[in-house]
Structures are given as structure tokens and as C-alpha cells.
CSV table of C-alpha atoms in Angstrom, one decimal:
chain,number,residue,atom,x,y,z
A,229,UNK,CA,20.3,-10.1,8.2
A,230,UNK,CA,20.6,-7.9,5.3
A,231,UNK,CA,19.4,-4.6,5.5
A,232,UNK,CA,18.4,-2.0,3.1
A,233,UNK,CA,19.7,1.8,2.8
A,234,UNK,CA,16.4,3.1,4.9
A,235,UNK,CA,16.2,6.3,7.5
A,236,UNK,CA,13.3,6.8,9.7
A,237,UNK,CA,10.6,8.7,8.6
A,238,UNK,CA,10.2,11.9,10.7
A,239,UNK,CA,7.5,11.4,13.6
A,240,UNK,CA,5.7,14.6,14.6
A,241,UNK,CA,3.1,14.8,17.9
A,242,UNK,CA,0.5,16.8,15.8
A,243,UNK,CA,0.6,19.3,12.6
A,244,UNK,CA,-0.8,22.1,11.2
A,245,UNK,CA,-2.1,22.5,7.8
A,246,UNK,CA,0.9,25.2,7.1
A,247,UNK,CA,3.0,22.9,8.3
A,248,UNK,CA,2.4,19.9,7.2
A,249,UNK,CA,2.1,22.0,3.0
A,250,UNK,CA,5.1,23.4,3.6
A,251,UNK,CA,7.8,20.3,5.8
A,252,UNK,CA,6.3,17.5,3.7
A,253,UNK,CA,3.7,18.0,0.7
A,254,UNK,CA,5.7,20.3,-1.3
A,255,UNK,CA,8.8,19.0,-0.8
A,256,UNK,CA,7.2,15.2,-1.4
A,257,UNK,CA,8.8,13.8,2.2
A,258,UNK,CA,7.0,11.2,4.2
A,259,UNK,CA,5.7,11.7,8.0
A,260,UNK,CA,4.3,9.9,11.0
A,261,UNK,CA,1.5,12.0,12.8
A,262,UNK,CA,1.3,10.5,16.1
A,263,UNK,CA,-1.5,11.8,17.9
A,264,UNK,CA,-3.8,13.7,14.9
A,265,UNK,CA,-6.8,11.8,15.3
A,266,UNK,CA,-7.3,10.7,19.2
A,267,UNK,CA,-10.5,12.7,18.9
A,268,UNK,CA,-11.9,10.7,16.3
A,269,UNK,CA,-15.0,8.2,17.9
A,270,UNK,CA,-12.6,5.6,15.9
A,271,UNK,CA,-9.6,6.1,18.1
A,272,UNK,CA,-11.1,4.1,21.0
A,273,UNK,CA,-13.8,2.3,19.0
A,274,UNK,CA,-12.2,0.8,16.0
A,275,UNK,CA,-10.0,-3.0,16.9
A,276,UNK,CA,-10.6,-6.2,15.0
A,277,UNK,CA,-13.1,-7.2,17.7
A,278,UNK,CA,-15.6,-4.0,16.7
A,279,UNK,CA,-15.0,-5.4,12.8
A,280,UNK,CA,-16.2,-8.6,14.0
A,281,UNK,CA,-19.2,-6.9,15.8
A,282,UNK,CA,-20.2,-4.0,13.0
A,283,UNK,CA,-19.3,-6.4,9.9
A,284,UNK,CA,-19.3,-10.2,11.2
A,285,UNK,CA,-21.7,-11.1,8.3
A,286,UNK,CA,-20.4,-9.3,5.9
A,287,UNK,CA,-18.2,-12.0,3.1
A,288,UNK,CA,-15.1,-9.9,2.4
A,289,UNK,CA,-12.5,-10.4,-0.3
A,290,UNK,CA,-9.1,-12.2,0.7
A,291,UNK,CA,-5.7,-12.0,-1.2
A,292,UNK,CA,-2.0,-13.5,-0.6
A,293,UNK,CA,1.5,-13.5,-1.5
A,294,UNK,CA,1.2,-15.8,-4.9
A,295,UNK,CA,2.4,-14.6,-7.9
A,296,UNK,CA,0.4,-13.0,-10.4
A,297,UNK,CA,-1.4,-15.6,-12.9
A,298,UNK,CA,-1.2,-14.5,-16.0
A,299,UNK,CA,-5.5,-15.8,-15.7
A,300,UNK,CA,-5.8,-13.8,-12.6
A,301,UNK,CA,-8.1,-10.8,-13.1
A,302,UNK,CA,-7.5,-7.6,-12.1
A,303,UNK,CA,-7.9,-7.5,-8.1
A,304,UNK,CA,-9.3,-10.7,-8.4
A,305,UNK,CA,-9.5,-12.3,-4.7
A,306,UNK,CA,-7.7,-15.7,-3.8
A,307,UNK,CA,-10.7,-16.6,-1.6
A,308,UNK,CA,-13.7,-15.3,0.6
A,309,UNK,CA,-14.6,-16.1,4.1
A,310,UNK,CA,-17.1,-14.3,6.6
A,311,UNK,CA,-15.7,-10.9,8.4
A,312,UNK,CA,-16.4,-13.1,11.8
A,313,UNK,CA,-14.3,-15.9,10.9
A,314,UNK,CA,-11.8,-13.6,9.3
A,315,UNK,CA,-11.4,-12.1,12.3
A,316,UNK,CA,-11.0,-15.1,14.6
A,317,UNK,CA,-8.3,-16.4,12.1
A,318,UNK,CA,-6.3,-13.4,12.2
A,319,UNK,CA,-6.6,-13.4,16.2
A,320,UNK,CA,-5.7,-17.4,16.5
A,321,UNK,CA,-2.4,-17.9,14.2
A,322,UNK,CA,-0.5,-15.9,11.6
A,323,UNK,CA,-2.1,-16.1,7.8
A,324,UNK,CA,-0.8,-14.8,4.5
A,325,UNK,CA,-4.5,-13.6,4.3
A,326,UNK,CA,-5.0,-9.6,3.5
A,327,UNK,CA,-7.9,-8.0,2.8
A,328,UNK,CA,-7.3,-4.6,0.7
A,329,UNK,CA,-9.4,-1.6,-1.0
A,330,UNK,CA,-12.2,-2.8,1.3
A,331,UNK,CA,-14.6,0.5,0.8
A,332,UNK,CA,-16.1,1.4,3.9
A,333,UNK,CA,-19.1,3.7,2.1
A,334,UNK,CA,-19.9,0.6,0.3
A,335,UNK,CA,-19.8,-2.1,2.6
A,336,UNK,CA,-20.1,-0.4,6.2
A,337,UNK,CA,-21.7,2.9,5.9
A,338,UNK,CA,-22.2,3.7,9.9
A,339,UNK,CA,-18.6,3.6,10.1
A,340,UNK,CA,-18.2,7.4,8.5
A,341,UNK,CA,-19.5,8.4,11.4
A,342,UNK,CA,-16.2,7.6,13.3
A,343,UNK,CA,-14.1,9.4,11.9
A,344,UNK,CA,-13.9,12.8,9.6
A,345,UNK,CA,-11.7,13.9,6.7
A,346,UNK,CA,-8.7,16.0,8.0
A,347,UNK,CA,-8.0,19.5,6.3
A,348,UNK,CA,-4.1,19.4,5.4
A,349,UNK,CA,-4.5,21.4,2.6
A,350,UNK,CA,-5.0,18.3,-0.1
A,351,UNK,CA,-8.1,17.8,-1.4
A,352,UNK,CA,-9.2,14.1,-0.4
A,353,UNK,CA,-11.6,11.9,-2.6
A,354,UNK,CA,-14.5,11.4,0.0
A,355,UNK,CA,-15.8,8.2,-2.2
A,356,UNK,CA,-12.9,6.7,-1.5
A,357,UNK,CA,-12.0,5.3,2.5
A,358,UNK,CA,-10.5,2.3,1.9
A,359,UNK,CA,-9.8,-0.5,5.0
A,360,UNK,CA,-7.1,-3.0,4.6
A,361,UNK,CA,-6.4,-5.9,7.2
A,362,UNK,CA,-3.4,-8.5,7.7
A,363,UNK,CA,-2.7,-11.3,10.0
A,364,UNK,CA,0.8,-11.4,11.5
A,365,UNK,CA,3.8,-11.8,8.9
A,366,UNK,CA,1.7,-11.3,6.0
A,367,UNK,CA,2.3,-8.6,3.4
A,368,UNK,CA,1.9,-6.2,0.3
A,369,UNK,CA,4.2,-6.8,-2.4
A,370,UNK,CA,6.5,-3.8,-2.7
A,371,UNK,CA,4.3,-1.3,-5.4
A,372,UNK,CA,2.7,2.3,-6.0
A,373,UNK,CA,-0.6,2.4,-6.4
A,374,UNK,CA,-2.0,3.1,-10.2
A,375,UNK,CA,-3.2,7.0,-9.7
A,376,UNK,CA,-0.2,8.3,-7.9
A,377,UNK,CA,-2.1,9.2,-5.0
A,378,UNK,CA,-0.9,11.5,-2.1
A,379,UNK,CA,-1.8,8.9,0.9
A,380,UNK,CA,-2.6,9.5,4.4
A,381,UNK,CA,-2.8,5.6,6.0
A,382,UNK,CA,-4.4,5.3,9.6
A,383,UNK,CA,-3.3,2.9,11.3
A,384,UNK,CA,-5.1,0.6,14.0
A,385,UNK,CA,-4.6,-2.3,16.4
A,386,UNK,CA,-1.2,-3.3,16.8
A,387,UNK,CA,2.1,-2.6,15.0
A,388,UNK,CA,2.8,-2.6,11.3
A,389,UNK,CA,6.4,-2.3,9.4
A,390,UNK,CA,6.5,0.1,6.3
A,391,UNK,CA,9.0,0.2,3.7
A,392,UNK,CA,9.1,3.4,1.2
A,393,UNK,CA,10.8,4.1,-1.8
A,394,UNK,CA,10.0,7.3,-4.2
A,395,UNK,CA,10.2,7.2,-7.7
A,396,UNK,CA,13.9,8.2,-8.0
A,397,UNK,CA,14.6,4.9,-6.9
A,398,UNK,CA,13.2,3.0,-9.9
A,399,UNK,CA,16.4,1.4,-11.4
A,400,UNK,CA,17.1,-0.4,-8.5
A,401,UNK,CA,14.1,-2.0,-7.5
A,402,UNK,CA,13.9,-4.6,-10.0
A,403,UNK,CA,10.5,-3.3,-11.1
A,404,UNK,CA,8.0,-5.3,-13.5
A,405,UNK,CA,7.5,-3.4,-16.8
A,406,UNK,CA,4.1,-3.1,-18.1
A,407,UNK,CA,3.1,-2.7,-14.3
A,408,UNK,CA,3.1,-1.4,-10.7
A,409,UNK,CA,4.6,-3.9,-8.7
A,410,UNK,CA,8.6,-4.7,-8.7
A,411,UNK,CA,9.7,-8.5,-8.5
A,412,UNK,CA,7.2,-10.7,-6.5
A,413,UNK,CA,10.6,-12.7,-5.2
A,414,UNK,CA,12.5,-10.2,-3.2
A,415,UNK,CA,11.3,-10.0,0.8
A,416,UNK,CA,12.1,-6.4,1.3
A,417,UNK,CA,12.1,-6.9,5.2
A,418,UNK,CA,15.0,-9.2,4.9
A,419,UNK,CA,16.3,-9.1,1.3
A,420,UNK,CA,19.4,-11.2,-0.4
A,421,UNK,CA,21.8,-8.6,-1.7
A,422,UNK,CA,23.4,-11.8,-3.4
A,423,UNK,CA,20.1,-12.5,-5.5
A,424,UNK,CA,19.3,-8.6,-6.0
A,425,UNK,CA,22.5,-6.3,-6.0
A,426,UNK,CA,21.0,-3.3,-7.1
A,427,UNK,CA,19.0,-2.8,-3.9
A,428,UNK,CA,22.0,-1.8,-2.3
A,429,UNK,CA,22.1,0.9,-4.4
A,430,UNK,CA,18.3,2.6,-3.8
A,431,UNK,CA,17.8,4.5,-0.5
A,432,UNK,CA,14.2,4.7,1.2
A,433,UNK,CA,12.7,5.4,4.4
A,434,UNK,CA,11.2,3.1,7.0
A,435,UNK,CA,8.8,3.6,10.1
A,436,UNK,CA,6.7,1.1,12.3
A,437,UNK,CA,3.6,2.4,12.5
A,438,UNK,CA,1.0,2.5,15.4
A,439,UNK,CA,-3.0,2.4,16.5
A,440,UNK,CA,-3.9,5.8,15.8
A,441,UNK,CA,-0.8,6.7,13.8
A,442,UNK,CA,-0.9,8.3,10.2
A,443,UNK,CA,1.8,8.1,7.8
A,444,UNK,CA,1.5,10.2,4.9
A,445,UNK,CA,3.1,8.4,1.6
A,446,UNK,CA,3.6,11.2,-1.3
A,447,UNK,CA,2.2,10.7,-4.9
A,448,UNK,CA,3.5,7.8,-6.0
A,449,UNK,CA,5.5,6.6,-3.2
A,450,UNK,CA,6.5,2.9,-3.5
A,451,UNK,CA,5.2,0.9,-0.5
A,452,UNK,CA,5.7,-2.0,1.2
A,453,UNK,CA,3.9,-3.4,4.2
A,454,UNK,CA,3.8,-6.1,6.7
A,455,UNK,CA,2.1,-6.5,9.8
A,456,UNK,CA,4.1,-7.1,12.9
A,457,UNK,CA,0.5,-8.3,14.7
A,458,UNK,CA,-2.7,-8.7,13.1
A,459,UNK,CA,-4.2,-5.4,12.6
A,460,UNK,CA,-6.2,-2.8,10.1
A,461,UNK,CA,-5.6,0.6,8.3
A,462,UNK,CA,-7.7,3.0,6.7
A,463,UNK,CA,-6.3,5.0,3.5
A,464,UNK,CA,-7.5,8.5,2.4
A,465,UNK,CA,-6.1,9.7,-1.0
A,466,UNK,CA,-5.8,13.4,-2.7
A,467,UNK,CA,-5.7,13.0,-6.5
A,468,UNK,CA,-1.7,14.1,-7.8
A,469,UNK,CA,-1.0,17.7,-7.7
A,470,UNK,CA,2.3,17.7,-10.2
A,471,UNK,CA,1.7,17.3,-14.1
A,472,UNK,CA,3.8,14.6,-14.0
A,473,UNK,CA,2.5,12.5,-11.7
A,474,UNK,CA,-1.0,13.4,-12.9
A,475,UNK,CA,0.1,12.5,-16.5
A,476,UNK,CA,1.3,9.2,-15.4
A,477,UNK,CA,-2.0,8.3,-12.8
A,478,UNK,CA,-3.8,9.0,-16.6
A,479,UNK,CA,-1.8,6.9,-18.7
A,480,UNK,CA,-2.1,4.0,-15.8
A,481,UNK,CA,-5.6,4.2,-15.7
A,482,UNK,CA,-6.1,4.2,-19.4
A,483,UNK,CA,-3.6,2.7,-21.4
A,484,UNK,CA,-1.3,0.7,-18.8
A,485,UNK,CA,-3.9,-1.6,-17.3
A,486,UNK,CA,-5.9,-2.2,-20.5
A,487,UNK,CA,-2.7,-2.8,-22.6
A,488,UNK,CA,-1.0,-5.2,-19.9
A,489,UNK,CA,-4.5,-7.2,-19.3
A,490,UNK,CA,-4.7,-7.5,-23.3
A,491,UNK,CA,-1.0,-8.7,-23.4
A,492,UNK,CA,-1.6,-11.6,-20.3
A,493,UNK,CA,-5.0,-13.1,-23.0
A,494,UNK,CA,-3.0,-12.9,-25.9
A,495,UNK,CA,0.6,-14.4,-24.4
A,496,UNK,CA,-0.8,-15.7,-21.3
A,497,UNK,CA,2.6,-17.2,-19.0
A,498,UNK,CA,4.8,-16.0,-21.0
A,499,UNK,CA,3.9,-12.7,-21.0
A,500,UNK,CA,4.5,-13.1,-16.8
A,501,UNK,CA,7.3,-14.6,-17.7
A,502,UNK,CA,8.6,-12.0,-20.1
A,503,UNK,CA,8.2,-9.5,-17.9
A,504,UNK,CA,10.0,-10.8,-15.0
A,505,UNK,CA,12.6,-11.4,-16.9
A,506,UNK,CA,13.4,-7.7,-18.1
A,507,UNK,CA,13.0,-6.5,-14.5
A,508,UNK,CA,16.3,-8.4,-13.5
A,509,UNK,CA,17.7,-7.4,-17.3
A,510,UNK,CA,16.6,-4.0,-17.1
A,511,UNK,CA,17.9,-3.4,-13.4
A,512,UNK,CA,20.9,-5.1,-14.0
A,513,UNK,CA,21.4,-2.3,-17.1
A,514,UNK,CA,20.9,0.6,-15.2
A,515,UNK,CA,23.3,0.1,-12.4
């Protein structure tokens, strides 16, 4: 099995605010915060069987591992299916179907009453709680998400494998220009050094995370995912703090996205195509 140049991310019992701004926000450094929320109502309440339960009739979103479509729409799910049945699916056999940016405000409001926003000296977007759910094997694509977010990702029900890279680590990743995701071809849990020789090169960190567990993912901290067991995790985000990283969430938003979607009507394929191409090119330069 190949394996990447990853160390553990640091696991702490519980944190302080001071602690936390001063071992891993300012110095941008992932963490696992074991045993922060076993107060919340959600510690004991929330497992895929209370999903099933609160939101059984609810018709959720569904997404894969297939390429981008160059007539895919942005977020556009793959399919749709009943929470109940989701549910049973993930519990009966493994599935490459994810659910992701599922708002709880939106779709479940009851469910802010299980949990609270911690104070670790970031300012979290309280519009924003986000659930995402996998079946066993299946996974994100490695990316960073479009604002550059600082993340804190709860984790519940069963075990989940997370794979982090920070933005230093660009030129080996193979990533896609134009966008936020590196090549869609490249299994970061097991990946072929023959096929992609510059991941050698990049150095990240890895944990497994835990029900109840939080790992905190600095802005714009390349993630992968991929569930061990079926499961579910809840994502808070503080806007980016650094000019930078703010700049760039901007630029994302409003020219990135817009440009690239214009781009996939005008080229269509080829502009996919294109672009996959000068991630391998591009890598290939840089190291």
C-alpha cells in the first residue's frame, strides 16, 4: 500500500478558548477535541436511527464519486431518495451515496436545540450548520471549500478517515485550475505514486475521527474524507481572518465560480478536459 507523507493530528481531551487561539488558530495547525461537546443533548441523541426518526420524510439531496460533467450544475445532486430510505441503505450495504451542505436551519429546525455554538474565539456564521452523511467507503474528493473557512467538523456515529493538506502543498497535489478540487482520479487513501509522483513530495496530516469528536480544519485547509462506517458530521465555519485568505474566499465567490461555469457553456467537455490536463502539466512543472 502506498502511503502519503501524513502525521497525526494532535488530539487534546478538552480546550480552552486561550488555548485553542493561541496552539492552533494563529499558528493555522489542525486539532482533534475529543470530549468538547458530551454535554450537548446531541451527544447521546444524534445516530442515523434519530435522522431516520426527526427527518424520515424529508427528500434529501444525494451525490457520488463521478466526475464533474461539464453539464453538471453547481452542487447539482446525482439523485434523491427519502431520509428513511437513505438511512436504511446506508445501514444495509456500503454506497458511494453522500449527502453534503445539508442545512439543518433549513430543513430540520428542532435540531438547534441539540446543540450550541462553542466560543473558541472565531466568530461562527450561525446561518450556516451544515450536516453531511456517507455510507461505508464512500468519499469527498480531496478539495477546500470556496470561502476559506476556518472549520470545526463534529463528528457522529462511527469512525471516519480524514486526510489534510494546507495550501503550501499546492504544487503537488495535482490540483484542477479554474477550481477547488485536485484530480478526481487519485484515491488519496491508497494512492499510486507511479501515476502521481509529486504526492510524494506534499506533507499533510491525518486523524480518524470519532462520535462526538471535533477536528478543527484551518482556513483553507485541503480535505479529504471517507467514512470507515456509515456515519454523519456537522460543520460550523468562521469567515477567514488573514487578508489573504479573505481575498481569495472573495475572488472564489465572485469571479472563480462565475468565470469557470461560463467556460464549461461555452467549451463544454473540453473545457473538463482542458483542465485536467494542466493539473498533471502544471504539477509535473513545479516539482
Amino acid at each position: 500500500m502506498s502511503t502519503l507523507n501524513l502525521q497525526d493530528i494532535p488530539r487534546v481531551k478538552n480546550i480552552s478558548k486561550e488555548e485553542f487561539i493561541s496552539n492552533y488558530y494563529k499558528p493555522q495547525k489542525p486539532v482533534v477535541i475529543e470530549r468538547f461537546i458530551e454535554d450537548w443533548p446531541a451527544y447521546t441523541k444524534w445516530s442515523l436511527d434519530y435522522m431516520k426518526t426527526i427527518a424520515g420524510d424529508k427528500i434529501v439531496p444525494l451525490y457520488d464519486d463521478r466526475p464533474v460533467d461539464y453539464k453538471d450544475g453547481f452542487n447539482d445532486p446525482h439523485a434523491r431518495m427519502k431520509m428513511s430510505d437513505y438511512v436504511d441503505l446506508l445501514k444495509s450495504k456500503p454506497t458511494k451515496y453522500r449527502i453534503f451542505l445539508w442545512n439543518i436551519l433549513k430543513e430540520i429546525p428542532q435540531l438547534q436545540k441539540d446543540f450550541s455554538y462553542p466560543d473558541l474565539g472565531l466568530k461562527l456564521m450561525k446561518n450556516l450548520p451544515m450536516l453531511f452523511f456517507g455510507g461505508k467507503n464512500s468519499h469527498t474528493f480531496m478539495h477546500y471549500d470556496i470561502d476559506l473557512a476556518n472549520i470545526f467538523h463534529f463528528h457522529f456515529e462511527g469512525k471516519k478517515l480524514c486526510i489534510l493538506f494546507d495550501q503550501k502543498q499546492n504544487d503537488y497535489l495535482y490540483k484542477i485550475p479554474h477550481s477547488l478540487i485536485t484530480r478526481e482520479d487519485i484515491d488519496f487513501s491508497n494512492p499510486d505514486f507511479n501515476t502521481w509522483p509529486a504526492l510524494k513530495n506534499a506533507k499533510g496530516w491525518k486523524c480518524e475521527l470519532n462520535h462526538g469528536e471535533i477536528l478543527y480544519m484551518p482556513e483553507g485547509y485541503w480535505h479529504y474524507m471517507k467514512y470507515i462506517t456509515p456515519g454523519f458530521s456537522m460543520s460550523l465555519r468562521a469567515i477567514p481572518r488573514r487578508p489573504k485568505n479573505l481575498g481569495k474566499a472573495i475572488y472564489n465567490v465572485l469571479i472563480m465560480r462565475h468565470f469557470d461555469n461560463f467556460m464549461r457553456q461555452i467549451k463544454g467537455q473540453k473545457w473538463i478536459d482542458w483542465k485536467n490536463e494542466q493539473a498533471i502539466s502544471r504539477t509535473n512543472k513545479s516539482f
